XYZ file of C-alpha atoms in Angstrom:
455
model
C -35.362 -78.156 50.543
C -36.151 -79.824 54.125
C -35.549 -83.143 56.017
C -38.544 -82.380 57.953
C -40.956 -85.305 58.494
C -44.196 -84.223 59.090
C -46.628 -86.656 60.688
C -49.506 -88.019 58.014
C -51.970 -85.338 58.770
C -54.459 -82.512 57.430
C -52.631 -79.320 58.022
C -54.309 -76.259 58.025
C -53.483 -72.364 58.500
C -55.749 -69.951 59.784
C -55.198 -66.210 59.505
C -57.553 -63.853 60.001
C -57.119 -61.975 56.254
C -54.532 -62.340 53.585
C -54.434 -59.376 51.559
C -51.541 -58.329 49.437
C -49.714 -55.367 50.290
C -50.845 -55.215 53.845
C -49.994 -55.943 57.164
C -46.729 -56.014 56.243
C -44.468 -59.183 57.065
C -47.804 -60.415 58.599
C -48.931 -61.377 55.356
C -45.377 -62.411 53.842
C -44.587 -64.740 57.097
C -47.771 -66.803 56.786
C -48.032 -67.304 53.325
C -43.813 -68.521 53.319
C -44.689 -70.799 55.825
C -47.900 -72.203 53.647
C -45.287 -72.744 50.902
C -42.293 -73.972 52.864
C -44.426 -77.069 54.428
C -45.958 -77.894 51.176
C -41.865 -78.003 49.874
C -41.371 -80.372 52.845
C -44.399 -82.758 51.947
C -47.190 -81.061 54.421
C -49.287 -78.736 52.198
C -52.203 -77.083 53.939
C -55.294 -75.050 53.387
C -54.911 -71.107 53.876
C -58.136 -70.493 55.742
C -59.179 -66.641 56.114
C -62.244 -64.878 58.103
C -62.582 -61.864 56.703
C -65.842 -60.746 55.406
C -64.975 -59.247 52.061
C -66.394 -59.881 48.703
C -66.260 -63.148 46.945
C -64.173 -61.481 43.433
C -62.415 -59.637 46.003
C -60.872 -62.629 47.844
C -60.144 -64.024 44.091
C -58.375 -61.267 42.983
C -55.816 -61.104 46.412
C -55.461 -65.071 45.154
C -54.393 -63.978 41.592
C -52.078 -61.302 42.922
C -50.693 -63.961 45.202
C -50.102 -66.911 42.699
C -48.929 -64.311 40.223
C -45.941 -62.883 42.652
C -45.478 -66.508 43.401
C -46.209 -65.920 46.931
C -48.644 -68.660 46.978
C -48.661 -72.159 44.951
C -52.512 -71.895 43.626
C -55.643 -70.033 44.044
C -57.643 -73.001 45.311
C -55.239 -73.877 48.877
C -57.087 -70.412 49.640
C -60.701 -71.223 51.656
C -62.820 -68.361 53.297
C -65.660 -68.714 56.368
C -67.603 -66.288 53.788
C -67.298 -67.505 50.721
C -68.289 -70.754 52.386
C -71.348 -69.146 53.793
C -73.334 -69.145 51.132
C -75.433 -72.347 49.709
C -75.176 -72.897 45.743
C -78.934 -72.009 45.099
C -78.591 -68.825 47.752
C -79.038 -68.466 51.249
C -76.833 -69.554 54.530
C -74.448 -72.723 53.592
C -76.035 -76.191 55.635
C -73.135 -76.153 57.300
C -74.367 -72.699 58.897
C -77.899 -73.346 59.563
C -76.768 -76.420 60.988
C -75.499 -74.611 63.716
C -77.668 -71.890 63.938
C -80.759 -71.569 66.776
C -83.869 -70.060 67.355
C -83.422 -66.512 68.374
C -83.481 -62.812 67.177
C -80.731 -60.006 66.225
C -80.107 -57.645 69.222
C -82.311 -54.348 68.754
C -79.667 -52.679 70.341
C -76.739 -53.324 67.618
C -76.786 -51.812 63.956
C -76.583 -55.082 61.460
C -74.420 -55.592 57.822
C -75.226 -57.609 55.350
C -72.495 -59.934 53.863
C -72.031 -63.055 51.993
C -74.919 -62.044 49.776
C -77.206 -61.202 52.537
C -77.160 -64.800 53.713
C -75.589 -63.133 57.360
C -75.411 -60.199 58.838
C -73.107 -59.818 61.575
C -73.260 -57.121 64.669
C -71.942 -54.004 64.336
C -69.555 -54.200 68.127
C -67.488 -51.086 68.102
C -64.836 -52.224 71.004
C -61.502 -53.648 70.997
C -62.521 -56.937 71.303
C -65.229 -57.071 69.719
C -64.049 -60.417 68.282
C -65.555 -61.855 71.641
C -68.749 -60.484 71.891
C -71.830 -63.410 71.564
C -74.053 -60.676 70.116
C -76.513 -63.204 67.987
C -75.148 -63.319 64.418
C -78.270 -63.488 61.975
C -78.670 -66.338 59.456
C -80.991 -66.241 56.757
C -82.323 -68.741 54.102
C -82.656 -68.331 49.889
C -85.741 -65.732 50.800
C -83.965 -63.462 52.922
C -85.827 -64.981 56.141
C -84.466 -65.431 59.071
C -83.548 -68.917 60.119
C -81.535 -68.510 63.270
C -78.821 -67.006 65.171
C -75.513 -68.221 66.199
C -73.736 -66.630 69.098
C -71.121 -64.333 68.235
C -67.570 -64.604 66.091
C -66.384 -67.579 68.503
C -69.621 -69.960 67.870
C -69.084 -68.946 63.585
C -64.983 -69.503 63.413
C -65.737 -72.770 65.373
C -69.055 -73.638 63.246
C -66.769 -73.210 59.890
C -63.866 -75.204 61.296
C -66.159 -78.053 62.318
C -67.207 -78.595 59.153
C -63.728 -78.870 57.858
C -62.124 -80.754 59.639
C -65.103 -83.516 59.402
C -64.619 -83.229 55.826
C -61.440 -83.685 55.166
C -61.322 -86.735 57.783
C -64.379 -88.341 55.813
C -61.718 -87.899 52.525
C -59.198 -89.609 55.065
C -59.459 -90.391 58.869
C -56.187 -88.043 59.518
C -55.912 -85.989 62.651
C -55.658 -82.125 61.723
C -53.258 -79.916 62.673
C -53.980 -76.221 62.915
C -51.154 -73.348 62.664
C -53.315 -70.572 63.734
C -51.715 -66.850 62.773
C -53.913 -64.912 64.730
C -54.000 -64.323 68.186
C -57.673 -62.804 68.414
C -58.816 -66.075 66.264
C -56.724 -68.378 69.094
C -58.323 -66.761 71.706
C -61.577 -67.816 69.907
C -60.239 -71.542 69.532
C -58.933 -72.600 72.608
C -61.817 -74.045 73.928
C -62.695 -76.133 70.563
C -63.908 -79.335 71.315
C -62.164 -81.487 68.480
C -60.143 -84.851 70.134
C -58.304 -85.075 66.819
C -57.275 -81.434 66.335
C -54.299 -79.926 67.735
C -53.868 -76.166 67.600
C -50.364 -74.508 67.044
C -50.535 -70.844 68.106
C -47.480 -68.546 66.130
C -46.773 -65.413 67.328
C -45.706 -62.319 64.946
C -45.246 -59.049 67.097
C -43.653 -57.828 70.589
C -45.997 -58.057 73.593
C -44.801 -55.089 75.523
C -45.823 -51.492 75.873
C -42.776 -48.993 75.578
C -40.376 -48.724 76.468
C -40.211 -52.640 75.041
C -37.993 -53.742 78.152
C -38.949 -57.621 79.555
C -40.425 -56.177 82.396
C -42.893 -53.268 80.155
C -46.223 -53.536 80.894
C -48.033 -56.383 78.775
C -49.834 -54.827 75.408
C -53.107 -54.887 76.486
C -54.418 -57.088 73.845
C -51.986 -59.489 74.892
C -53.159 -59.747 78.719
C -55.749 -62.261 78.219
C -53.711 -64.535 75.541
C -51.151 -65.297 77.607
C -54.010 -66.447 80.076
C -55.006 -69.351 77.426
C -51.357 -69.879 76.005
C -50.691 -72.917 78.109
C -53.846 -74.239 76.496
C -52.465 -74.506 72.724
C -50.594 -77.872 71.906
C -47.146 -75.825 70.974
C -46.598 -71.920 70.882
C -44.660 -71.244 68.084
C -42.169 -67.766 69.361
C -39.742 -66.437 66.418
C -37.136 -65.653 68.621
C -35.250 -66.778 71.491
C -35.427 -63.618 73.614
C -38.771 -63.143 72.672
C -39.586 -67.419 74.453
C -36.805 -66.412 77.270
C -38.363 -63.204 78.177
C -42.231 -64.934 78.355
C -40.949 -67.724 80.648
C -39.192 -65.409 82.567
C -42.263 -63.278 83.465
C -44.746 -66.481 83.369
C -42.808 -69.166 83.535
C -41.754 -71.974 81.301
C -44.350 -74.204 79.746
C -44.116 -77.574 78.308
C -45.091 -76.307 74.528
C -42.942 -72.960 74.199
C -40.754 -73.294 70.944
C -38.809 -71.058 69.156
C -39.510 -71.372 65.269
C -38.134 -68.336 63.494
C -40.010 -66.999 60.129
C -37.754 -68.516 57.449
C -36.234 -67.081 54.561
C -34.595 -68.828 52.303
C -31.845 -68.057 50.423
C -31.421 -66.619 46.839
C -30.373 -69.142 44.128
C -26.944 -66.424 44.166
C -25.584 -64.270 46.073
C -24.106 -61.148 44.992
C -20.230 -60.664 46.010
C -19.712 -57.644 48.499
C -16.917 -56.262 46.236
C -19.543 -56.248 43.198
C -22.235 -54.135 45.570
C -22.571 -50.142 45.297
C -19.840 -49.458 48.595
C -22.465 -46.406 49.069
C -25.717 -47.749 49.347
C -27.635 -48.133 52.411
C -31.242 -49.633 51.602
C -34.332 -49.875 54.546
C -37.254 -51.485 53.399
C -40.728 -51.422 55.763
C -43.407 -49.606 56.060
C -43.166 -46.005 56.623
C -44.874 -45.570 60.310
C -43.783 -44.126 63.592
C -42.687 -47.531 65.251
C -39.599 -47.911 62.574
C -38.011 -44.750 63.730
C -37.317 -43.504 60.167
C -37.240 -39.399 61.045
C -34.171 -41.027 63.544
C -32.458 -43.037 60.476
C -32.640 -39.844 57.998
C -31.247 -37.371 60.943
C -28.174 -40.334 61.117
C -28.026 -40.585 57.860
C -27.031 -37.254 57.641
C -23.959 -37.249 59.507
C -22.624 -40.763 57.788
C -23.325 -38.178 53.901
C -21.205 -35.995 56.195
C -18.487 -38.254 56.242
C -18.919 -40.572 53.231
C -19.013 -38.537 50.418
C -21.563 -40.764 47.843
C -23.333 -42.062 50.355
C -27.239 -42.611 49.792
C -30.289 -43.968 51.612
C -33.042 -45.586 50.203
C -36.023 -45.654 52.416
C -38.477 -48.214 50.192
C -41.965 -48.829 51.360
C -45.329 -47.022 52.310
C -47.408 -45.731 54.805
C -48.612 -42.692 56.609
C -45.207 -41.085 57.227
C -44.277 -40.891 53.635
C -45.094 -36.859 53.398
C -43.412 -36.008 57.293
C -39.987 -38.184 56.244
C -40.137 -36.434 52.725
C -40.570 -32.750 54.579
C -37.525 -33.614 56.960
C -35.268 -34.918 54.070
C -35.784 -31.200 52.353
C -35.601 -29.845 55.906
C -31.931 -30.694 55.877
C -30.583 -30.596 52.843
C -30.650 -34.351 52.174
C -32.569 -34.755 48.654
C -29.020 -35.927 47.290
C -28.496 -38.793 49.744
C -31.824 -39.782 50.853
C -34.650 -40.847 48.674
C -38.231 -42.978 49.049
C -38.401 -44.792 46.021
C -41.750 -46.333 47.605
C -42.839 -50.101 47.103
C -40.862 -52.708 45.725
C -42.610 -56.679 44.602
C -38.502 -57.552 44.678
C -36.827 -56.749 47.884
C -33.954 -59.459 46.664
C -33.158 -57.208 43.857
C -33.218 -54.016 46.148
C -30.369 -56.011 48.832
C -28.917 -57.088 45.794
C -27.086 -53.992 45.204
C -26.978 -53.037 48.787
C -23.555 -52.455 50.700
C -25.742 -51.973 54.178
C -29.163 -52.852 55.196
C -30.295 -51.098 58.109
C -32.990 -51.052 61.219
C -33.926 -48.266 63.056
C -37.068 -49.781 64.442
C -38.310 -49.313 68.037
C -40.081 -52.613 68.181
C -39.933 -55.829 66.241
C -41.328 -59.255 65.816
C -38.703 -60.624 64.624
C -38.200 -58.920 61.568
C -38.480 -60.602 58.214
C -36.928 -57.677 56.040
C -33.727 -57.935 58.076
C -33.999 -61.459 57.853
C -34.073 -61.342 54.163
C -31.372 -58.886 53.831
C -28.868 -61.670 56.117
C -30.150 -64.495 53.160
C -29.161 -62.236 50.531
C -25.759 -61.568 52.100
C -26.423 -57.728 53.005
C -24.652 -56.895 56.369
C -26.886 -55.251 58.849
C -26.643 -52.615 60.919
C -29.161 -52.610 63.862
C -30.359 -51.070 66.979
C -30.659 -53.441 69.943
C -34.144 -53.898 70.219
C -36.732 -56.436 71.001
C -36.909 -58.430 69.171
C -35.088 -60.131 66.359
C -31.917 -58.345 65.791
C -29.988 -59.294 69.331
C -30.974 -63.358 68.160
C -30.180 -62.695 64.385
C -26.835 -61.111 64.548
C -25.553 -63.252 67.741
C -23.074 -65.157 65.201
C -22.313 -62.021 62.659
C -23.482 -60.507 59.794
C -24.044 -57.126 60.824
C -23.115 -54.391 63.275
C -25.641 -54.412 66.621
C -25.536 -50.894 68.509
C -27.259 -49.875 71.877
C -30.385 -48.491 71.168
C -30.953 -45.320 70.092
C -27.365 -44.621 70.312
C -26.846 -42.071 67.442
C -23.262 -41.967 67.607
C -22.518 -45.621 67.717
C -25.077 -46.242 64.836
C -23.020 -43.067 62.711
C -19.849 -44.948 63.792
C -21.344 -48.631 62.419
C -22.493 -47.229 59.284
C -19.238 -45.420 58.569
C -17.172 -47.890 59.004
C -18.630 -50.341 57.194
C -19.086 -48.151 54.051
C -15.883 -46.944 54.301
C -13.828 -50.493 54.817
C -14.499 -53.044 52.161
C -12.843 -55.715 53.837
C -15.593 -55.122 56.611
C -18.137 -55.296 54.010
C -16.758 -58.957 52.856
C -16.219 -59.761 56.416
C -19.239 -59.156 57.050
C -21.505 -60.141 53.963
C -20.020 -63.740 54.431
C -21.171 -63.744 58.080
C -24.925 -62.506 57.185
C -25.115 -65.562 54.927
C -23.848 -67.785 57.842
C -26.688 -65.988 59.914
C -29.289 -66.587 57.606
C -28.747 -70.656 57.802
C -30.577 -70.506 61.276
C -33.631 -68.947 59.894
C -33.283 -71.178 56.886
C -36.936 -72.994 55.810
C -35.265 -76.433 56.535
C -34.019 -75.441 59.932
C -37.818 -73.948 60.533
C -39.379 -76.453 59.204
C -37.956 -79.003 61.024
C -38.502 -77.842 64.142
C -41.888 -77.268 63.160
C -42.603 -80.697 61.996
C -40.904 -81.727 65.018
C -43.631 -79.858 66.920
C -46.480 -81.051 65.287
C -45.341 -84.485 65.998
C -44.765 -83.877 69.534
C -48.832 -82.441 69.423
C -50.014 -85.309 67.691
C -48.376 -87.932 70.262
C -50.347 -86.308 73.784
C -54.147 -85.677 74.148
C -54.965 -82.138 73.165
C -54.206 -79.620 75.731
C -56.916 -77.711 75.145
């Protein structure tokens, strides 16, 4: 699949949950990239943080291994499951690094990992950096110590690790963190032989999403640490450009787009339904789906046939279905709802299309450039401005009604468009392809491993 050399290493990847069905391409990003480096000779551990239920974490495994998202149950490792000592009680790991002191009588307490901790109850935006005491108890239920907050845990967990797996074989680690509230947590880690990739996954503005928005406000203290990481892994171009723009550029700013790779075939544009227009996200205010159906109903207008098919879920399903009746457009616009094969859905696809506001890079349009689906997109940041810059789709000014009618019509009205432009999506799709990515991404990891830690 790849060229990529990655250096002889541990590699790990740290999210903060993996959970099918949610967080959208979240999820489907981190777990591709688990499987494309273990394609290219650099397997790693999936390490999670959430505090859920040991037969709960098992069962996201099977669902994972049985969609073939994931290779095996047992790359998956979690702090919590961990927690726990064979006989009962904390882990030694975690009263290792526990202390004398006491719970704070000013925080409600829950139990988890069999009641072996029980973390603070912080209801605030960050609580991920509160040092609230986090309460560790032995195979009685008594308290042995404290630890001080999220950070001091993550850090305890990851210690452990990482000396582990370097007393199986003295390898430096390398650690693709997901999460931006667990690299906020990490920066300061202490480890000479670690070096800490940071991805990124979403937009950093506020609306109205231009490079000079005001900074998300979760965001405003990352970017303070960013320089810290050994390489900061951006999925776009415009995305990196528009960061060293406003900050300036930094020595270990890369772009590394979420790959997709390509079907084993692709399906001819002439043997596609000419009619059908497929979206496929979730169904939430920041895709701009009421906008797409209103469109839609112009290109029925115009294109006799025509149909949209809005697949996915979420907390707009019962509005979209209301506005759909609301004008008349139960022929030509259904929500078929979840799909576990997207390929098969572009598959028969004459037009994928965007209306999002706001974008990471987006993986769904992504796929629908591997599978040879042209695209037709609003220009937005970020991901369909770097994505179509060679072809494959249709890119309109955004929230320009008329030109996205006018992209839409034409292309499902012109079937040498559609071929023109099906072949170009597949030419797209080769620079998100896993060996481009993971190339660039071993190339990274070298580049970490050859300079002291920046951290």
């Amino acid at each position: 699949m790849s060229d990529a050399e990655f250096p002889d290493a541990w590699y790990l990847i740290l999210s903060s949950r993996l959970i099918p069905d949610l967080d959208g391409g979240y999820t489907i990003s981190a777990l591709a990239r688990a499987r494309q480096m273990t394609e290219a000779g650099a397997p790693p551990l999936l390490l999670t943080v959430d505090p859920g239920a040991v037969a709960d974490h098992a069962a996201h495994r099977a669902t994972f291994v049985e969609r073939g998202a994931a290779s095996a149950s047992e790359i998956f490792r979690n702090l919590f499951d961990e927690a726990v000592a064979s006989a009962g009680g904390a882990a030694d790991w975690l009263r290792e690094a526990a202390h004398e002191g006491h719970p704070d009588p000013g925080l409600a307490y829950r139990d988890v990992a069999g009641g072996a901790v029980s973390l603070p109850v912080v209801l605030d935006p960050d609580w991920h950096l509160t040092r609230a005491p986090i309460l560790v108890r032995d195979t009685a239920g008594e308290p042995v110590g404290v630890i001080d907050g999220f950070g001091a845990l993550y850090r305890a967990w990851l210690t452990r690790i990482a000396a582990d797996l370097r007393a199986e074989n003295p390898r430096p680690v390398v650690l693709i963190c997901e999460s931006r509230q667990l690299g906020e947590l990490l920066v300061g880690w202490g480890d000479d032989d670690v070096r800490i990739l940071h991805t990124v996954h979403t937009i950093h503005l506020e609306p109205p999403y231009r490079a000079d928005s005001d900074l998300n406000r979760l965001w405003s203290r990352w970017f303070e640490v960013a320089p810290r990481f050994d390489a900061v892994l951006w999925p776009t171009a415009q995305q990196r450009d528009d960061v060293r723009e406003r900050f300036g550029t930094t020595a270990n700013d890369l772009v590394v787009a979420h790959a997709v790779p390509a079907p084993a075939a692709t399906v001819p544009a002439a043997d596609r339904d000419p009619g059908r227009v497929v979206i496929l996200g979730r169904l939430a205010p920041g895709k701009r789906l009421d906008r797409a159906v209103r469109a839609f109903g112009r290109v029925s207008a115009e294109v006799p046939g025509a149909r949209l098919e809005l697949w996915g879920e979420g907390a707009q399903r019962a509005e979209l279905e209301a506005l759909v009746d609301e004008l008349g457009l139960s022929g030509s616009v259904s929500l078929p709802g979840l799909t576990t094969d997207p390929g098969a859905v572009l598959d028969r696809a004459a037009v994928y299309l965007t209306t999002s506001a706001f974008e990471g890079q987006g993986l769904a349009m992504a796929e629908a450039l591997a599978h040879g689906t042209p695209v037709v997109a609003w220009d937005i940041r970020y991901g369909p401005r770097d994505m179509l810059a060679g072809g494959g789709g249709i890119l309109v000014p955004d929230g320009d009604e008329d030109a996205l009618v006018a992209a839409l019509v034409e292309i499902l009205t012109d079937a040498g468009v559609r071929e023109r432009l099906s072949a170009g999506a597949l030419d797209a799709a080769t620079a998100m392809s896993p060996a481009r990515s993971m190339g660039v991404l071993a190339a990274a990891c070298g580049a970490a491993l050859s300079h002291p830690r920046r951290r």
